[in-house]
mmCIF file of C-alpha atoms in Angstrom:
data_model
loop_
_atom_site.group_PDB
_atom_site.id
_atom_site.type_symbol
_atom_site.label_atom_id
_atom_site.label_comp_id
_atom_site.label_asym_id
_atom_site.label_seq_id
_atom_site.Cartn_x
_atom_site.Cartn_y
_atom_site.Cartn_z
ATOM 1 C CA ALA A 18 110.234 38.960 88.818
ATOM 2 C CA GLN A 19 108.806 38.704 85.333
ATOM 3 C CA SER A 20 108.177 35.779 83.022
ATOM 4 C CA VAL A 21 106.762 35.384 79.527
ATOM 5 C CA THR A 22 105.017 32.276 78.253
ATOM 6 C CA GLN A 23 104.514 31.472 74.622
ATOM 7 C CA LEU A 24 102.486 28.287 74.735
ATOM 8 C CA ASP A 25 102.906 27.331 71.093
ATOM 9 C CA SER A 26 106.433 26.445 70.078
ATOM 10 C CA GLN A 27 105.338 25.920 66.467
ATOM 11 C CA VAL A 28 102.352 27.152 64.475
ATOM 12 C CA PRO A 29 101.875 25.737 60.976
ATOM 13 C CA VAL A 30 99.428 27.579 58.753
ATOM 14 C CA PHE A 31 98.540 27.818 55.083
ATOM 15 C CA GLU A 32 99.131 30.971 53.093
ATOM 16 C CA GLU A 33 96.327 33.566 53.288
ATOM 17 C CA ALA A 34 94.906 31.976 56.454
ATOM 18 C CA PRO A 35 94.596 34.017 59.670
ATOM 19 C CA VAL A 36 96.984 33.343 62.526
ATOM 20 C CA GLU A 37 97.199 34.078 66.247
ATOM 21 C CA LEU A 38 100.378 33.641 68.269
ATOM 22 C CA ARG A 39 99.710 33.559 71.981
ATOM 23 C CA CYS A 40 101.663 35.340 74.700
ATOM 24 C CA ASN A 41 100.973 35.496 78.413
ATOM 25 C CA TYR A 42 103.111 37.223 80.977
ATOM 26 C CA SER A 43 103.542 37.419 84.709
ATOM 27 C CA SER A 44 104.884 40.451 86.525
ATOM 28 C CA SER A 45 104.651 42.069 89.947
ATOM 29 C CA VAL A 46 105.213 45.506 88.375
ATOM 30 C CA SER A 47 103.823 47.250 85.323
ATOM 31 C CA VAL A 48 105.510 46.339 82.073
ATOM 32 C CA TYR A 49 105.805 47.441 78.491
ATOM 33 C CA LEU A 50 105.073 44.710 75.937
ATOM 34 C CA PHE A 51 106.773 43.904 72.660
ATOM 35 C CA TRP A 52 106.692 41.477 69.769
ATOM 36 C CA TYR A 53 109.866 40.857 67.806
ATOM 37 C CA VAL A 54 110.383 38.763 64.660
ATOM 38 C CA GLN A 55 113.552 36.868 63.782
ATOM 39 C CA TYR A 56 114.059 35.767 60.195
ATOM 40 C CA PRO A 57 116.598 32.981 59.566
ATOM 41 C CA ASN A 58 120.179 33.997 60.323
ATOM 42 C CA GLN A 59 119.159 37.495 61.244
ATOM 43 C CA GLY A 60 118.746 39.564 64.370
ATOM 44 C CA LEU A 61 115.465 40.521 65.960
ATOM 45 C CA GLN A 62 113.263 43.164 64.399
ATOM 46 C CA LEU A 63 110.549 45.023 66.283
ATOM 47 C CA LEU A 64 107.033 44.198 65.053
ATOM 48 C CA LEU A 65 105.045 46.294 67.510
ATOM 49 C CA LYS A 66 104.926 47.495 71.095
ATOM 50 C CA TYR A 67 102.376 48.431 73.728
ATOM 51 C CA LEU A 68 103.286 51.243 76.094
ATOM 52 C CA SER A 69 99.911 52.701 77.099
ATOM 53 C CA GLY A 70 96.604 53.867 75.659
ATOM 54 C CA SER A 71 94.593 51.863 73.157
ATOM 55 C CA THR A 72 94.894 48.161 73.856
ATOM 56 C CA LEU A 73 94.943 47.276 70.162
ATOM 57 C CA VAL A 74 98.271 48.103 68.589
ATOM 58 C CA LYS A 75 99.190 47.830 64.945
ATOM 59 C CA GLY A 76 102.658 46.949 63.762
ATOM 60 C CA ILE A 77 104.597 46.369 60.604
ATOM 61 C CA ASN A 78 103.774 43.805 57.922
ATOM 62 C CA GLY A 79 100.059 43.789 58.775
ATOM 63 C CA PHE A 80 100.448 42.400 62.292
ATOM 64 C CA GLU A 81 98.489 43.620 65.285
ATOM 65 C CA ALA A 82 98.301 42.680 68.943
ATOM 66 C CA GLU A 83 95.844 43.218 71.734
ATOM 67 C CA PHE A 84 96.799 43.874 75.326
ATOM 68 C CA ASN A 85 94.464 42.295 77.849
ATOM 69 C CA LYS A 86 95.359 43.366 81.352
ATOM 70 C CA SER A 87 92.925 41.078 83.178
ATOM 71 C CA GLN A 88 94.222 38.025 81.333
ATOM 72 C CA THR A 89 97.828 39.303 81.266
ATOM 73 C CA SER A 90 97.984 38.475 77.585
ATOM 74 C CA PHE A 91 99.379 40.128 74.494
ATOM 75 C CA HIS A 92 98.420 37.900 71.567
ATOM 76 C CA LEU A 93 99.704 38.629 68.070
ATOM 77 C CA ARG A 94 97.405 38.329 65.061
ATOM 78 C CA LYS A 95 97.450 38.646 61.320
ATOM 79 C CA PRO A 96 94.306 38.219 59.194
ATOM 80 C CA SER A 97 96.105 36.751 56.165
ATOM 81 C CA VAL A 98 99.662 35.411 56.268
ATOM 82 C CA HIS A 99 102.228 35.216 53.486
ATOM 83 C CA ILE A 100 105.026 32.753 52.870
ATOM 84 C CA SER A 101 107.430 35.552 53.783
ATOM 85 C CA ASP A 102 105.993 35.632 57.324
ATOM 86 C CA THR A 103 107.738 32.333 58.064
ATOM 87 C CA ALA A 104 110.005 33.200 60.990
ATOM 88 C CA GLU A 105 110.461 32.943 64.742
ATOM 89 C CA TYR A 106 108.306 35.322 66.783
ATOM 90 C CA PHE A 107 109.241 36.470 70.279
ATOM 91 C CA CYS A 108 107.061 38.131 72.849
ATOM 92 C CA ALA A 109 108.912 40.238 75.425
ATOM 93 C CA VAL A 110 108.216 42.438 78.430
ATOM 94 C CA SER A 111 110.184 45.279 79.929
ATOM 95 C CA PRO A 112 109.470 46.420 83.494
ATOM 96 C CA TYR A 113 108.637 50.104 83.773
ATOM 97 C CA ASN A 114 111.690 50.909 85.829
ATOM 98 C CA THR A 115 114.337 49.202 83.686
ATOM 99 C CA ASP A 116 115.484 48.802 80.097
ATOM 100 C CA LYS A 117 115.703 45.046 80.535
ATOM 101 C CA LEU A 118 113.850 42.823 78.050
ATOM 102 C CA ILE A 119 112.567 39.453 79.206
ATOM 103 C CA PHE A 120 111.744 37.168 76.319
ATOM 104 C CA GLY A 121 109.413 34.247 75.848
ATOM 105 C CA THR A 122 110.725 31.054 74.317
ATOM 106 C CA GLY A 123 109.534 31.974 70.839
ATOM 107 C CA THR A 124 106.959 30.611 68.385
ATOM 108 C CA ARG A 125 108.027 29.285 65.034
ATOM 109 C CA LEU A 126 105.455 30.356 62.416
ATOM 110 C CA GLN A 127 105.647 28.152 59.337
ATOM 111 C CA VAL A 128 103.542 29.280 56.391
ATOM 112 C CA PHE A 129 102.822 26.690 53.702
ATOM 113 C CA PRO A 130 101.727 27.384 50.105
ATOM 114 C CA ASP B 17 124.056 51.736 56.692
ATOM 115 C CA THR B 18 123.812 48.972 59.275
ATOM 116 C CA ALA B 19 122.462 50.331 62.560
ATOM 117 C CA VAL B 20 123.927 47.692 64.903
ATOM 118 C CA SER B 21 126.819 45.711 63.472
ATOM 119 C CA GLN B 22 128.621 42.771 65.013
ATOM 120 C CA THR B 23 131.824 41.089 63.968
ATOM 121 C CA PRO B 24 132.527 38.370 63.277
ATOM 122 C CA LYS B 25 129.308 36.793 62.021
ATOM 123 C CA TYR B 26 130.652 33.292 62.599
ATOM 124 C CA LEU B 27 133.282 32.156 65.066
ATOM 125 C CA VAL B 28 134.513 28.576 65.264
ATOM 126 C CA THR B 29 137.158 27.812 67.850
ATOM 127 C CA GLN B 30 138.386 25.184 70.257
ATOM 128 C CA MET B 31 137.659 24.725 73.928
ATOM 129 C CA GLY B 32 139.971 26.683 76.161
ATOM 130 C CA ASN B 33 140.648 29.500 73.696
ATOM 131 C CA ASP B 34 139.952 33.190 74.307
ATOM 132 C CA LYS B 35 137.871 35.133 71.776
ATOM 133 C CA SER B 36 136.271 38.535 71.337
ATOM 134 C CA ILE B 37 133.132 39.750 69.592
ATOM 135 C CA LYS B 38 132.800 43.377 68.606
ATOM 136 C CA CYS B 39 129.656 45.502 68.402
ATOM 137 C CA GLU B 40 129.116 48.989 67.104
ATOM 138 C CA GLN B 41 125.952 51.053 66.762
ATOM 139 C CA ASN B 42 125.502 54.225 64.727
ATOM 140 C CA LEU B 43 122.062 55.142 66.083
ATOM 141 C CA GLY B 44 123.340 57.564 68.697
ATOM 142 C CA HIS B 45 121.913 55.366 71.468
ATOM 143 C CA ASP B 46 123.383 55.489 74.949
ATOM 144 C CA THR B 47 122.622 51.957 76.114
ATOM 145 C CA MET B 48 123.962 48.708 74.672
ATOM 146 C CA TYR B 49 123.301 45.084 75.514
ATOM 147 C CA TRP B 50 124.560 41.564 74.987
ATOM 148 C CA TYR B 51 122.117 38.670 74.719
ATOM 149 C CA LYS B 52 122.762 34.948 74.421
ATOM 150 C CA GLN B 53 120.456 32.777 72.300
ATOM 151 C CA ASP B 54 120.830 29.081 72.972
ATOM 152 C CA SER B 55 120.178 26.129 70.680
ATOM 153 C CA LYS B 56 116.483 26.172 71.617
ATOM 154 C CA LYS B 57 116.252 29.822 70.523
ATOM 155 C CA PHE B 58 115.834 31.064 74.103
ATOM 156 C CA LEU B 59 117.132 34.639 74.446
ATOM 157 C CA LYS B 60 118.540 35.882 77.717
ATOM 158 C CA ILE B 61 120.163 39.151 78.565
ATOM 159 C CA MET B 62 123.767 38.989 79.732
ATOM 160 C CA PHE B 63 124.867 42.605 80.177
ATOM 161 C CA SER B 64 123.813 46.148 79.568
ATOM 162 C CA TYR B 65 125.920 49.298 79.547
ATOM 163 C CA ASN B 66 124.726 52.875 79.723
ATOM 164 C CA ASN B 67 127.252 55.499 78.670
ATOM 165 C CA LYS B 68 130.107 53.056 79.266
ATOM 166 C CA GLU B 69 128.831 52.125 82.731
ATOM 167 C CA LEU B 70 127.748 48.563 83.572
ATOM 168 C CA ILE B 71 124.051 48.514 84.482
ATOM 169 C CA ILE B 72 122.936 44.883 84.201
ATOM 170 C CA ASN B 73 125.034 41.799 84.843
ATOM 171 C CA GLU B 74 122.838 38.731 84.830
ATOM 172 C CA THR B 75 124.914 36.207 86.779
ATOM 173 C CA VAL B 76 127.131 35.541 83.814
ATOM 174 C CA PRO B 77 130.382 33.612 84.532
ATOM 175 C CA ASN B 78 133.309 35.946 85.006
ATOM 176 C CA ARG B 79 134.962 34.368 81.976
ATOM 177 C CA PHE B 80 132.740 36.829 80.076
ATOM 178 C CA SER B 81 134.003 40.382 80.255
ATOM 179 C CA PRO B 82 132.243 43.177 78.389
ATOM 180 C CA LYS B 83 134.132 46.340 77.546
ATOM 181 C CA SER B 84 132.679 49.622 76.383
ATOM 182 C CA PRO B 85 135.337 52.046 75.130
ATOM 183 C CA ASP B 86 132.634 54.561 74.232
ATOM 184 C CA LYS B 87 128.849 54.597 74.076
ATOM 185 C CA ALA B 88 128.820 53.460 70.451
ATOM 186 C CA HIS B 89 130.798 50.275 71.122
ATOM 187 C CA LEU B 90 130.316 47.276 73.382
ATOM 188 C CA ASN B 91 132.702 44.365 72.940
ATOM 189 C CA LEU B 92 132.469 40.954 74.554
ATOM 190 C CA HIS B 93 135.583 39.034 75.513
ATOM 191 C CA ILE B 94 135.303 35.397 76.527
ATOM 192 C CA ASN B 95 138.133 33.547 78.269
ATOM 193 C CA SER B 96 138.647 29.795 78.445
ATOM 194 C CA LEU B 97 135.788 28.926 76.138
ATOM 195 C CA GLU B 98 133.635 25.942 77.098
ATOM 196 C CA LEU B 99 131.308 23.741 75.048
ATOM 197 C CA GLY B 100 128.307 25.339 76.730
ATOM 198 C CA ASP B 101 129.291 28.729 75.343
ATOM 199 C CA SER B 102 128.185 27.610 71.882
ATOM 200 C CA ALA B 103 125.301 29.912 71.021
ATOM 201 C CA VAL B 104 124.339 32.952 69.016
ATOM 202 C CA TYR B 105 125.302 36.198 70.718
ATOM 203 C CA PHE B 106 123.295 39.313 69.903
ATOM 204 C CA CYS B 107 124.245 42.879 70.525
ATOM 205 C CA ALA B 108 121.478 45.474 70.862
ATOM 206 C CA SER B 109 121.118 49.160 71.606
ATOM 207 C CA SER B 110 118.417 51.542 72.772
ATOM 208 C CA GLN B 111 117.949 55.104 73.933
ATOM 209 C CA THR B 112 117.248 55.560 77.625
ATOM 210 C CA GLY B 113 115.466 58.532 79.105
ATOM 211 C CA ALA B 114 112.195 57.434 77.509
ATOM 212 C CA LEU B 115 111.344 54.036 78.922
ATOM 213 C CA GLY B 116 109.704 51.572 76.620
ATOM 214 C CA GLN B 117 112.011 52.451 73.787
ATOM 215 C CA PRO B 118 112.574 49.362 71.612
ATOM 216 C CA GLN B 119 115.939 47.745 71.373
ATOM 217 C CA HIS B 120 117.640 47.451 67.991
ATOM 218 C CA PHE B 121 119.494 44.201 67.380
ATOM 219 C CA GLY B 122 122.506 43.213 65.348
ATOM 220 C CA ASP B 123 122.465 40.114 63.157
ATOM 221 C CA GLY B 124 124.235 37.989 65.731
ATOM 222 C CA THR B 125 127.527 36.146 66.080
ATOM 223 C CA ARG B 126 127.261 32.362 65.870
ATOM 224 C CA LEU B 127 129.886 30.913 68.196
ATOM 225 C CA SER B 128 130.719 27.219 67.824
ATOM 226 C CA ILE B 129 133.076 25.513 70.239
ATOM 227 C CA LEU B 130 134.749 22.335 69.000
#
């Protein structure tokens, strides 16, 4: 079975500050890793994904994430946030042998001017 | 052009009624999904269909019946609606054959049971 833990339910930050949203996962099989963003009243949009290869992956809107196999983590970072980054961020895993996505509980990023 | 579209966007109805939510994707994908997002924003998969065939059924009450007339459509019918069914329901699609392909989501249907 797989599970995804996003320890921070809310992360408040000022505009232009750096941010890190934490994600840890547990799985008995190899998984692919994803970050999705949900803006208010919208569906989920893919930010980035890790399938294999370089452990640092870059996504849209200036976000990046680093896969750490030994710590089973996939933390999301952005060096300088904008007001428009205010949204809910979901970490998810997909076991190698399925198309199923297992989501974390989400982190609400609130960017203040 | 919207890639994954759901209708209706909002659905308000009374307990005990039967309702349907429709989903269509124009991405040429062969797999479609339904997810439920509860009031705490937790997202959980309900069903997935590949080429009209049921692949995943995550212990969802049998009051929920998905129907896939073709690979571009996956509708969700709910019988005897209960208060606990209030949630946002998301449809998604992806292309199988290359695992790790991201899923593309619709904007959701907000279901409110009175």
